[in-house]
Amino acid sequence: SNSSPHDPHVLASQGAGITGMSHHAWLGIYITTLINHKDKTKKSDKTLQAIQRVGQAVNLAVGRFVKVGEAIANENWDLKEEINIACIEAKQAGETIAALTDITNSNHAESDGQITIFTDKTGVIKAARLLLSSVTKVLLLADRVVIKQIITSRNKVLATMERLEKVTSFQEFVQIFSQFGNEMVEFAHLSGDRQNDLKDEKKKAKMAAARAVLEKCTMMLLTASKTCLRHPNCESAHKNKEGVFVRMKVALDKVIEIVTDCKSNGETDISSINIFTGIKEFKMNIEALRENLYFQSKENLSMTLEVILERTEDFTDSAYTSHEHRERILELSTQARMELQQLVSVWIQAQSKKTKSIAEELELSILKISYSLNELKKELHSTATQLAADLLKYHADHVVLKTLKLTGVEGNLEALAVYACKLSEQKEQLVETCRLLRHVSGTEPLEITCIHAEETFQVTGQQIISAAETLTLHPSSKIAKENLDVFCEAWESQISDMSTLLREINDVFEGRRGEKYGYLSLPKPMKNNANLKSLKPDKPDSEEQAKIAKLGLKLGLLTSDADCEIEKWEDQENEIVQYGRSMSSMAYCLYLFTRGEGPLKTSQDLIHQLEVFAAEGLKLTSSVQAFSKQLKDDDKLMLLLEINKLIPLCHQLQTITKSSLQNKVFLKVDKCITKTRSMMALLVQLLSLCYKLLKKLQTENNRWVSVTNKDTMDGKT
């Protein structure tokens, strides 16, 4: 692991088997080797030495494990005593195993020139059990530390969010949002590590969905809050902002629910409303009749089928289901009921008559109803996926969003009402389609992704309308326009994700994909790796993906910081501001690239963007140097020191972009984004420093002008 040895994530993840072959994993291998050795009284010298080496290896691995545990104990006083006791037990057990396998130990008897060891195999087994028990205790306690860290981080984020909700001045908002950004990065890291450690695919998908909401809402919160500050009396702006805060709080709570394994009140198991899951369980029950005719009651079987067919009403009652599909679903439902009646009739006969002909008839009835249900599955899948494909194709050009932006800039309230209604209709279609896709998703993680898509369309649709209303009421407001753009981008991004979701559902249905697949949410940094196949044949491993995702998130937050600094400048045409805005915009595109979104589609697009970014950085330094000539020596020196940090970074980025791509794509992307992030951090500092020095210069000039005017007036007098 690259993590600090004192980090509880190291120890906790070792228990989960996430970060490679950890001490805990080695302990299991060593102990199994010792316990399973061939139980011979006499052994050769070679065997004795091998057993001794294994015993020593166990003791060494325990020693390393205990050191990490003790380091965690020292940093967590509330659990220190428990962890230390478990560590002492583990250490003693390790030493016992080493002693019992030591061929130099005088306690071992000799016979016929060969040393007999393991005369006390019971002692080794006892020590091994104590060792595994104490190691498990330490892992569980370390896991509690990780959970506590995540909860503490969440609480910090919530506290800062409360301050952001109440802020009334732009200056105060910039300061608090900067702190909020850092806290969100920390929470993203902690929750991301936890997501990687989760073994349950369903929980993993839920965590990914919640973290995706938090990531996207961070950008929305920035523009929505700025809009509220700019237009404090605008009701739609406040409604828009409140929606973001509410969604973020729900997502934060969801992460904690997953981490602590607690369900919120009223939450139901989603598998209970999935048709495909219901059909799968029903088929297993009827197939069990081949082995046991008394496995369950006929009433239960009939009730299970009725529940499944009742859920098909989501399809037949939908206004978007075609007449042909509706008729076919109803026909197959009726057929399934008839097939079950026939099966029950034969089943009753089979319980009283044990003849070969009855057994064959029962088998035929089972096959018939299985076939009917398979046909129903195909029809439902075809209905949902065809509807989704048609809808995505129809809305691919985002005409409604474009028109809403245009009506906002024109301040046309009548047109806004018309197109807001059209977007609401589109939203209802997409939400309904997501509900149908849930039934045919095929796996729990994909079903969770369908739920996430449904919720996103539901919430984002309303927020786009409130953002558009704000812009229409304030058509010349740049920040209101930017805010609407952010929400529209979120909608477009979800449409793109839905297209990928549809493809994955089809893949699972047709058997082209297994249970393992990427989630349509954070982290999904390199969706563009399809474009890099010719450059690197292997896909990036999860560690590479997670690393790039974290860097991308930090980069996205730095662009927000830069935008906040740019917003302070009164003269938006200033060269420093223009270059800063250009660099921030390009950095945001790079951030989108790490999510598989935005205008950059291939590695070559990325490299070209980075070349332009580095060139813009050098232009910025030239403008700042020109500005520094107006300053006093101390201020000038301070500014030049900052410039001298940025120039070499620009040149280094240019060098990286020109280096060979072959077989090093992800290493290169990692280096580029790391370098870009460093440049953006410096850009934020430079913009802030330049603004302060400019204000200072203007104050001094105004004072000089004031004194000159006073002298002139005195002369006239």
XYZ file of C-alpha atoms in Angstrom:
717
model
C 0.000 0.000 0.000
C 1.120 3.552 -0.743
C -0.725 4.785 2.354
C 0.977 5.821 5.566
C 1.704 2.837 7.856
C -0.238 4.671 10.579
C -3.337 4.946 8.396
C -6.182 2.725 9.688
C -7.245 2.277 6.055
C -4.092 0.193 5.545
C -4.985 -2.205 8.313
C -8.715 -2.239 7.664
C -8.247 -2.812 3.948
C -5.769 -5.586 4.664
C -8.557 -7.366 6.474
C -10.814 -6.891 3.456
C -8.040 -8.075 1.129
C -8.057 -4.861 -0.907
C -4.519 -3.520 -0.983
C -2.635 -6.526 -2.251
C -1.069 -9.376 -0.248
C -1.175 -7.857 3.230
C 0.170 -9.160 6.532
C -3.266 -10.567 7.311
C -3.405 -12.522 4.035
C 0.106 -13.923 4.559
C -0.814 -14.995 8.092
C -3.682 -17.053 6.713
C -1.389 -18.786 4.196
C 1.324 -19.494 6.773
C -1.057 -20.830 9.408
C -2.860 -23.054 6.881
C 0.538 -24.475 5.847
C 1.410 -25.306 9.449
C -1.927 -26.844 10.383
C -2.186 -28.932 7.194
C 1.320 -30.435 7.331
C 1.479 -34.238 6.990
C 1.240 -35.712 10.445
C 4.347 -37.932 10.397
C 6.318 -38.606 13.558
C 9.642 -38.322 11.733
C 10.617 -35.773 9.139
C 13.665 -35.075 6.986
C 15.981 -32.150 7.737
C 14.621 -30.331 4.647
C 11.038 -30.610 5.937
C 12.064 -29.508 9.418
C 13.828 -26.422 8.069
C 10.824 -25.544 5.878
C 8.453 -25.804 8.856
C 10.783 -23.663 10.959
C 10.916 -20.990 8.213
C 7.094 -20.926 8.070
C 6.912 -20.552 11.846
C 9.404 -17.688 11.754
C 7.516 -16.060 8.855
C 4.300 -16.174 10.911
C 6.046 -14.445 13.806
C 7.557 -11.754 11.530
C 4.216 -11.084 9.803
C 2.530 -10.799 13.205
C 5.232 -8.342 14.309
C 4.603 -6.060 11.308
C 0.849 -6.337 11.769
C 1.115 -5.470 15.479
C 3.241 -2.366 14.732
C 0.497 -0.945 12.509
C -2.123 -1.826 15.122
C -0.151 -0.120 17.903
C 0.306 3.012 15.755
C -3.474 3.188 15.257
C -4.006 2.640 18.994
C -1.732 5.590 19.843
C -3.803 7.882 17.599
C -7.192 6.675 18.879
C -7.312 6.880 22.668
C -10.899 5.643 22.947
C -9.899 2.287 21.402
C -6.281 2.187 22.581
C -6.754 -0.335 25.381
C -8.795 -2.781 23.276
C -6.382 -2.634 20.320
C -3.307 -3.021 22.559
C -4.774 -6.089 24.325
C -5.537 -7.710 20.949
C -2.033 -6.819 19.709
C -0.415 -8.376 22.810
C -2.450 -11.579 22.282
C -1.420 -11.695 18.609
C 2.245 -11.149 19.495
C 2.202 -13.900 22.138
C 0.518 -16.333 19.745
C 3.101 -15.558 17.039
C 5.978 -16.142 19.445
C 4.387 -19.423 20.606
C 4.102 -20.681 17.028
C 7.737 -19.691 16.331
C 8.888 -21.550 19.490
C 6.887 -24.712 18.696
C 8.350 -24.896 15.171
C 11.944 -24.152 16.188
C 14.156 -27.183 15.405
C 16.921 -25.862 17.680
C 14.600 -25.963 20.673
C 15.990 -28.425 23.197
C 12.495 -29.509 24.211
C 12.087 -31.443 20.920
C 13.057 -35.121 21.249
C 15.525 -36.903 18.976
C 15.097 -40.382 17.555
C 17.262 -42.348 15.056
C 19.264 -39.236 14.288
C 16.164 -37.254 13.269
C 14.493 -34.553 15.355
C 10.772 -35.076 15.958
C 8.856 -31.841 16.120
C 5.187 -31.056 16.372
C 4.871 -33.443 19.290
C 2.568 -30.653 20.523
C 0.450 -30.051 17.426
C -2.490 -29.228 19.688
C -0.448 -26.343 21.066
C 0.144 -24.996 17.528
C -3.565 -25.222 16.695
C -4.451 -23.456 19.949
C -1.901 -20.690 19.256
C -3.164 -20.363 15.663
C -6.746 -19.942 16.850
C -5.687 -17.301 19.369
C -3.686 -15.535 16.643
C -6.562 -15.454 14.147
C -8.972 -14.344 16.867
C -6.721 -11.460 18.003
C -5.935 -10.395 14.405
C -9.666 -10.309 13.647
C -10.230 -8.146 16.755
C -7.581 -5.662 15.606
C -9.091 -5.531 12.100
C -12.580 -4.913 13.460
C -11.294 -2.167 15.751
C -9.344 -0.588 12.871
C -12.545 -0.708 10.851
C -14.299 1.235 13.610
C -11.551 3.855 13.349
C -12.156 4.181 9.587
C -15.917 4.504 10.123
C -15.314 7.147 12.801
C -13.055 9.072 10.393
C -15.733 9.051 7.678
C -18.450 10.169 10.116
C -16.190 12.944 11.475
C -15.405 14.072 7.926
C -19.138 14.078 7.057
C -19.904 16.160 10.157
C -17.245 18.716 9.170
C -18.766 18.975 5.678
C -22.278 19.416 7.132
C -21.090 22.118 9.543
C -19.437 24.072 6.713
C -22.538 23.610 4.542
C -24.645 25.221 7.277
C -22.312 28.217 7.246
C -22.552 28.380 3.438
C -26.352 28.363 3.613
C -26.360 31.405 5.902
C -23.599 33.450 4.224
C -24.610 36.911 2.999
C -21.392 38.427 1.586
C -19.500 37.235 -1.452
C -16.109 37.648 0.242
C -17.182 35.452 3.147
C -18.634 32.895 0.730
C -15.312 32.583 -1.145
C -13.432 31.869 2.080
C -15.950 29.319 3.394
C -16.316 27.595 0.007
C -12.538 27.148 -0.179
C -12.655 25.354 3.186
C -15.698 23.367 2.010
C -13.799 22.251 -1.110
C -10.913 20.896 0.966
C -13.317 19.068 3.279
C -15.155 17.556 0.302
C -11.855 16.280 -1.141
C -11.051 14.629 2.198
C -14.540 13.070 2.363
C -14.236 11.899 -1.258
C -10.936 10.157 -0.461
C -12.240 8.452 2.679
C -15.535 7.333 1.105
C -13.726 6.289 -2.097
C -11.320 4.066 -0.164
C -14.292 2.577 1.674
C -16.107 1.952 -1.621
C -13.075 0.045 -2.945
C -13.001 -2.063 0.246
C -16.670 -3.083 0.044
C -17.251 -6.687 -1.006
C -21.026 -6.388 -1.445
C -21.655 -5.275 -5.054
C -25.015 -3.791 -4.085
C -23.480 -1.575 -1.379
C -20.667 -0.661 -3.728
C -23.162 0.565 -6.329
C -25.111 2.543 -3.705
C -21.908 4.182 -2.492
C -20.885 5.035 -6.060
C -24.294 6.642 -6.703
C -24.169 8.724 -3.502
C -20.614 9.892 -4.223
C -21.587 10.829 -7.783
C -24.348 13.062 -6.401
C -21.889 14.765 -4.044
C -19.330 15.356 -6.774
C -21.783 16.900 -9.238
C -23.596 18.890 -6.555
C -20.332 20.512 -5.413
C -20.202 22.437 -8.695
C -23.942 23.153 -8.572
C -23.649 24.472 -5.016
C -21.005 26.979 -6.126
C -23.014 28.549 -8.963
C -26.385 28.303 -7.177
C -24.967 30.068 -4.092
C -23.281 32.761 -6.179
C -26.581 33.374 -7.990
C -28.382 33.778 -4.649
C -25.764 36.249 -3.438
C -26.021 38.241 -6.668
C -29.851 38.177 -6.639
C -30.791 37.921 -2.931
C -34.476 38.765 -3.476
C -35.058 36.210 -6.231
C -37.324 33.386 -5.011
C -36.422 30.972 -7.831
C -32.688 31.412 -7.097
C -33.255 30.465 -3.448
C -35.386 27.482 -4.466
C -32.628 26.351 -6.829
C -29.957 26.628 -4.122
C -32.073 24.862 -1.472
C -32.563 21.922 -3.839
C -28.786 21.429 -4.093
C -28.266 21.575 -0.328
C -31.085 19.097 0.332
C -29.743 16.605 -2.220
C -26.199 16.832 -0.858
C -27.392 16.223 2.703
C -29.373 13.148 1.598
C -26.300 11.803 -0.251
C -24.058 12.390 2.792
C -26.544 10.489 4.970
C -26.649 7.676 2.406
C -22.857 7.253 2.574
C -23.026 7.019 6.382
C -25.882 4.476 6.166
C -23.747 2.262 3.913
C -20.618 2.684 6.042
C -22.414 1.926 9.326
C -24.671 -0.704 7.701
C -27.846 0.983 8.960
C -31.020 1.361 6.888
C -33.016 4.563 7.086
C -36.584 4.354 8.356
C -38.987 3.006 5.787
C -36.306 1.821 3.363
C -37.292 -1.376 1.593
C -35.217 -3.952 -0.198
C -35.249 -3.023 -3.867
C -35.177 -6.671 -4.964
C -38.808 -6.954 -3.796
C -39.996 -4.824 -6.714
C -37.847 -6.277 -9.514
C -39.735 -8.460 -12.014
C -36.644 -10.292 -13.298
C -35.613 -11.217 -9.745
C -39.153 -12.416 -9.028
C -39.185 -14.600 -12.165
C -35.787 -16.062 -11.282
C -36.953 -17.039 -7.767
C -40.265 -18.421 -9.089
C -38.462 -20.639 -11.625
C -36.143 -21.967 -8.920
C -39.181 -22.885 -6.813
C -40.980 -24.787 -9.578
C -37.753 -26.536 -10.638
C -37.314 -27.691 -7.014
C -40.481 -29.796 -7.509
C -38.346 -32.266 -9.504
C -36.566 -33.189 -6.279
C -39.267 -32.577 -3.673
C -43.022 -32.507 -4.353
C -43.703 -31.168 -0.849
C -41.153 -28.334 -1.023
C -43.845 -25.636 -0.678
C -47.601 -25.024 -0.845
C -49.558 -24.461 -4.060
C -50.995 -21.261 -2.595
C -47.518 -19.760 -2.138
C -46.572 -20.579 -5.720
C -49.763 -19.014 -7.073
C -49.297 -15.925 -4.905
C -45.684 -15.500 -6.108
C -46.776 -15.571 -9.756
C -49.569 -13.075 -9.104
C -47.095 -10.653 -7.493
C -44.861 -10.922 -10.587
C -47.742 -10.365 -12.995
C -49.040 -7.478 -10.896
C -45.664 -5.751 -11.369
C -46.009 -6.065 -15.150
C -48.793 -3.483 -14.820
C -45.984 -0.891 -14.659
C -45.508 -1.726 -18.350
C -49.126 -2.206 -19.422
C -50.332 0.926 -17.572
C -47.543 3.119 -18.943
C -48.653 5.726 -21.486
C -45.331 5.223 -23.297
C -45.744 1.468 -23.945
C -46.790 0.718 -27.530
C -50.093 -1.068 -28.223
C -48.280 -4.116 -29.659
C -46.042 -4.532 -26.612
C -48.980 -4.052 -24.227
C -51.078 -6.724 -25.975
C -48.175 -9.187 -26.040
C -47.417 -8.709 -22.311
C -51.088 -9.280 -21.396
C -51.207 -12.369 -23.621
C -48.054 -13.874 -22.033
C -49.352 -13.083 -18.524
C -52.608 -14.969 -19.226
C -50.606 -17.858 -20.670
C -48.404 -18.043 -17.548
C -51.495 -18.251 -15.304
C -52.914 -21.097 -17.419
C -49.586 -22.951 -17.407
C -49.434 -22.686 -13.600
C -52.967 -24.086 -13.259
C -51.916 -27.042 -15.403
C -48.742 -27.506 -13.343
C -50.695 -27.476 -10.050
C -53.138 -30.075 -11.433
C -50.290 -32.429 -12.429
C -48.466 -31.686 -9.157
C -51.497 -32.858 -7.125
C -51.646 -36.086 -9.161
C -47.905 -36.671 -8.751
C -48.239 -36.478 -4.955
C -50.677 -39.409 -4.955
C -49.417 -41.400 -7.993
C -45.705 -42.215 -8.356
C -45.854 -43.339 -12.007
C -43.374 -42.616 -14.790
C -46.032 -40.989 -17.007
C -47.041 -38.535 -14.236
C -43.381 -37.661 -13.642
C -42.934 -36.961 -17.367
C -46.105 -34.855 -17.421
C -44.832 -32.842 -14.421
C -41.518 -32.257 -16.193
C -43.371 -31.080 -19.304
C -45.525 -28.668 -17.238
C -42.390 -27.219 -15.564
C -40.741 -26.698 -18.966
C -43.867 -25.056 -20.411
C -44.271 -22.454 -17.639
C -40.502 -21.785 -17.671
C -40.706 -21.137 -21.403
C -43.708 -18.788 -20.962
C -41.876 -16.805 -18.295
C -38.753 -16.578 -20.469
C -40.884 -15.190 -23.292
C -42.418 -12.684 -20.865
C -38.912 -11.620 -19.784
C -37.901 -11.078 -23.420
C -41.002 -8.987 -24.090
C -40.519 -6.827 -21.007
C -36.848 -6.327 -21.844
C -37.688 -5.403 -25.429
C -40.381 -2.950 -24.280
C -38.172 -1.121 -21.783
C -34.964 -1.005 -23.835
C -36.698 -0.001 -27.071
C -38.506 2.820 -25.269
C -35.228 3.991 -23.691
C -33.349 3.848 -27.009
C -36.063 5.822 -28.822
C -36.189 8.415 -26.057
C -32.414 8.898 -25.973
C -32.313 9.265 -29.746
C -35.183 11.773 -29.747
C -33.588 13.972 -27.060
C -29.979 13.622 -28.249
C -29.824 17.203 -29.592
C -31.084 18.748 -26.287
C -33.322 21.224 -28.150
C -35.418 22.010 -25.058
C -32.348 22.890 -22.980
C -30.941 25.124 -25.725
C -34.266 26.906 -26.083
C -34.573 27.422 -22.321
C -31.133 29.068 -22.303
C -32.161 31.316 -25.197
C -35.483 32.339 -23.609
C -33.613 33.109 -20.380
C -31.149 35.455 -22.089
C -34.049 37.114 -23.936
C -36.067 37.477 -20.703
C -39.082 35.894 -22.385
C -41.352 34.687 -19.551
C -44.083 33.359 -21.867
C -41.636 31.189 -23.812
C -40.119 30.041 -20.494
C -43.514 28.705 -19.356
C -43.933 26.762 -22.629
C -40.477 25.152 -22.615
C -40.478 24.517 -18.875
C -43.635 22.473 -19.505
C -41.882 20.589 -22.330
C -38.886 19.815 -20.090
C -41.277 18.532 -17.399
C -42.840 16.184 -19.966
C -39.386 14.992 -21.022
C -38.462 14.467 -17.374
C -41.590 12.345 -16.750
C -40.786 10.206 -19.805
C -37.222 9.605 -18.610
C -38.296 8.876 -15.021
C -40.933 6.391 -16.244
C -38.376 4.728 -18.535
C -35.883 4.375 -15.670
C -38.602 2.656 -13.608
C -39.207 0.157 -16.415
C -35.460 -0.424 -16.864
C -35.232 -1.278 -13.153
C -37.450 -4.323 -13.757
C -35.210 -5.654 -16.543
C -31.816 -4.531 -15.200
C -30.711 -8.099 -14.478
C -28.397 -7.339 -11.528
C -28.785 -5.423 -8.265
C -25.955 -2.934 -8.998
C -27.546 -2.024 -12.347
C -30.940 -1.697 -10.689
C -29.415 0.744 -8.166
C -27.947 2.699 -11.077
C -31.449 2.880 -12.614
C -32.802 4.267 -9.324
C -29.965 6.817 -9.240
C -30.781 7.898 -12.821
C -34.493 8.182 -11.987
C -33.788 10.395 -8.946
C -31.300 12.524 -10.882
C -33.756 13.276 -13.694
C -36.517 14.007 -11.174
C -34.460 16.504 -9.151
C -32.342 18.051 -11.915
C -35.403 18.684 -14.098
C -36.949 20.879 -11.388
C -33.645 22.647 -10.740
C -33.148 23.496 -14.433
C -36.581 25.135 -14.479
C -35.832 27.236 -11.358
C -32.402 28.217 -12.781
C -34.017 29.164 -16.115
C -36.639 31.241 -14.294
C -33.884 33.136 -12.446
C -32.068 33.895 -15.706
C -35.318 35.009 -17.395
C -35.970 37.441 -14.540
C -32.339 38.675 -14.746
C -31.410 38.194 -18.426
C -28.153 40.180 -18.235
C -26.826 38.219 -15.232
C -23.660 36.300 -16.142
C -23.756 34.223 -12.969
C -27.421 33.230 -13.540
C -26.472 32.102 -17.060
C -23.487 30.148 -15.727
C -25.735 28.521 -13.125
C -28.236 27.372 -15.762
C -25.349 25.999 -17.854
C -24.117 23.887 -14.910
C -27.534 22.283 -14.353
C -28.009 21.682 -18.072
C -24.592 19.997 -18.200
C -25.660 17.718 -15.330
C -28.792 16.755 -17.300
C -26.782 16.060 -20.466
C -24.286 14.030 -18.446
C -27.094 11.889 -17.004
C -28.509 11.327 -20.504
C -25.046 10.103 -21.555
C -24.871 7.841 -18.479
C -28.309 6.443 -19.300
C -27.062 5.472 -22.749
C -24.206 3.521 -21.141
C -26.629 1.999 -18.627
C -28.868 0.800 -21.459
C -25.897 -0.827 -23.177
C -24.893 -2.612 -19.961
C -28.441 -3.877 -19.356
C -28.485 -5.301 -22.893
C -25.072 -6.896 -22.339
C -26.224 -8.626 -19.137
C -29.482 -9.811 -20.752
C -27.641 -11.282 -23.733
C -24.958 -12.873 -21.551
C -22.089 -10.775 -22.915
C -21.154 -9.439 -19.478
C -20.686 -11.008 -16.075
C -21.460 -9.559 -12.680
C -18.355 -7.330 -12.650
C -18.599 -4.000 -14.449
C -17.892 -0.342 -13.901
C -20.455 1.850 -12.154
C -21.944 4.878 -13.858
C -20.646 7.202 -11.200
C -17.595 8.218 -9.290
C -14.967 6.939 -9.748
C -15.218 6.317 -13.492
C -12.177 8.335 -14.562
C -11.158 6.670 -17.766
C -14.278 5.815 -19.721
C -12.266 7.083 -22.682
C -9.916 4.113 -22.454
C -11.758 2.637 -25.443
C -9.922 5.230 -27.502
C -6.553 4.157 -26.087
C -6.659 0.463 -26.986
C -4.114 0.843 -29.736
C -1.737 2.557 -27.327
C -2.136 0.332 -24.296
C -3.712 -3.120 -24.589
C -4.449 -3.598 -20.876
C -7.174 -1.757 -19.004
C -6.113 0.386 -16.026
C -6.349 -1.398 -12.708
C -8.629 -0.142 -9.948
C -5.747 1.592 -8.159
C -4.867 3.613 -11.301
C -8.519 4.523 -11.858
C -9.022 5.603 -8.244
C -5.845 7.700 -8.313
C -6.839 9.539 -11.501
C -10.379 10.047 -10.166
C -9.045 11.656 -6.976
C -6.704 13.926 -8.948
C -9.588 14.854 -11.252
C -11.849 15.773 -8.330
C -9.137 17.992 -6.808
C -8.644 19.639 -10.185
C -12.387 20.298 -10.493
C -12.468 21.966 -7.077
C -9.409 24.091 -7.926
C -11.235 25.433 -11.007
C -14.016 26.530 -8.637
C -11.466 28.327 -6.452
C -9.995 30.032 -9.540
C -13.459 31.118 -10.718
C -14.163 32.587 -7.275
C -10.929 34.606 -7.455
C -11.739 35.800 -11.006
C -15.217 36.879 -9.896
C -13.646 39.419 -7.476
C -12.044 41.449 -10.290
C -14.040 44.491 -11.375
C -12.199 44.703 -14.711
C -13.122 41.398 -16.353
C -11.240 42.425 -19.522
C -7.904 42.529 -17.668
C -5.324 40.295 -19.404
C -4.508 38.422 -16.184
C -8.212 37.665 -15.697
C -8.639 36.539 -19.314
C -5.697 34.113 -19.187
C -6.804 32.900 -15.752
C -10.352 32.268 -17.000
C -9.011 30.450 -20.073
C -6.787 28.181 -17.937
C -9.625 27.474 -15.503
C -11.941 26.550 -18.379
C -9.370 24.160 -19.856
C -8.666 22.606 -16.444
C -12.402 21.993 -16.049
C -12.407 20.127 -19.384
C -9.554 17.966 -18.065
C -11.599 17.262 -14.939
C -14.540 16.176 -17.134
C -12.153 13.940 -19.101
C -11.313 12.015 -15.894
C -15.057 11.282 -15.627
C -15.387 10.243 -19.275
C -17.365 13.390 -20.091
C -16.917 16.738 -21.798
C -15.441 17.748 -25.170
C -12.172 15.772 -24.836
C -12.830 12.327 -26.273
C -9.390 10.798 -26.945
C -5.897 10.845 -25.489
C -4.795 13.050 -28.401
C -7.522 15.585 -27.516
C -6.169 15.574 -23.967
C -2.551 16.106 -25.058
C -3.515 18.974 -27.381
C -5.520 20.630 -24.585
C -2.548 20.333 -22.210
C -0.199 21.921 -24.759
C -2.560 24.906 -25.066
C -2.938 25.011 -21.263
C 0.853 25.193 -20.776
C 1.113 27.944 -23.435
C -1.657 29.943 -21.717
C 0.243 29.573 -18.436
C 3.346 31.150 -19.992
C 1.240 33.990 -21.432
C -0.209 34.578 -17.962
C 3.282 34.837 -16.457
C 4.198 37.461 -19.096
C 1.117 39.532 -18.206
C 1.873 39.246 -14.478
C 5.490 40.288 -15.110
C 4.254 43.378 -16.978
C 1.943 44.185 -14.065
C 4.805 43.746 -11.547
C 6.683 46.686 -13.131
C 4.051 49.029 -11.631
C 4.718 47.778 -8.085
C 7.155 48.754 -5.365
C 10.263 46.608 -4.893
C 8.934 44.454 -2.013
C 5.612 43.725 -3.716
C 7.337 43.183 -7.042
C 9.734 40.635 -5.511
C 6.882 38.755 -3.830
C 4.988 38.502 -7.137
C 8.064 37.476 -9.162
C 8.744 34.656 -6.699
C 5.268 33.233 -7.419
C 5.802 33.625 -11.197
C 9.096 31.753 -10.955
C 7.225 28.785 -9.474
C 4.736 28.670 -12.369
C 7.161 29.022 -15.327
C 9.070 25.732 -14.720
C 5.762 23.874 -14.231
C 4.596 25.112 -17.660
C 7.831 23.884 -19.273
C 7.626 20.539 -17.446
C 4.060 20.023 -18.693
C 5.169 20.794 -22.244
C 7.937 18.183 -21.906
C 5.523 15.525 -20.611
C 3.066 16.134 -23.470
C 5.863 15.598 -26.023
C 7.080 12.337 -24.453
C 6.225 8.981 -26.036
C 2.748 7.566 -25.350
C 3.502 3.920 -26.097
C 2.496 1.561 -23.267
C 2.476 4.418 -20.735
C -0.888 6.068 -21.328
C -2.195 6.048 -17.770
C 1.173 6.958 -16.287
C 1.267 9.930 -18.667
C -2.323 10.974 -17.857
C -1.505 10.723 -14.152
C 1.614 12.922 -14.549
C -0.214 15.471 -16.697
C -3.150 15.860 -14.319
C -0.807 16.057 -11.296
C 1.196 18.810 -13.024
C -1.980 20.635 -14.106
C -3.284 20.484 -10.565
C -0.063 22.072 -9.254
C -0.355 24.807 -11.881
C -3.997 25.482 -10.955
C -3.092 25.743 -7.258
C -0.461 28.348 -8.198
C -2.943 30.113 -10.492
C -5.384 30.523 -7.579
C -2.589 31.996 -5.435
C -1.436 34.314 -8.260
C -4.940 35.603 -8.976
C -5.497 36.313 -5.282
C -2.101 38.017 -4.879
C -2.476 40.100 -8.062
C -5.942 41.241 -6.967
C -4.660 42.346 -3.542
C -1.635 44.147 -5.044
C -3.849 45.825 -7.664
C -6.222 47.063 -4.938
C -3.233 48.304 -2.926
C -1.836 50.099 -5.998
C -5.211 51.702 -6.758
C -5.556 52.861 -3.126
C -2.095 54.445 -3.217
C -2.822 56.126 -6.578
C -6.133 57.465 -5.289
C -4.395 58.826 -2.191
C -1.783 60.535 -4.397
C -4.497 62.013 -6.654
C -6.384 63.194 -3.564
C -3.279 64.895 -2.129
C -2.460 66.510 -5.517
C -6.016 67.851 -5.852
C -5.846 69.238 -2.319
C -2.554 71.025 -3.092
C -4.081 72.461 -6.282
C -7.129 73.714 -4.403
C -4.904 75.281 -1.708
C -2.871 77.044 -4.434
C -6.026 78.451 -6.014
C -7.205 79.655 -2.638
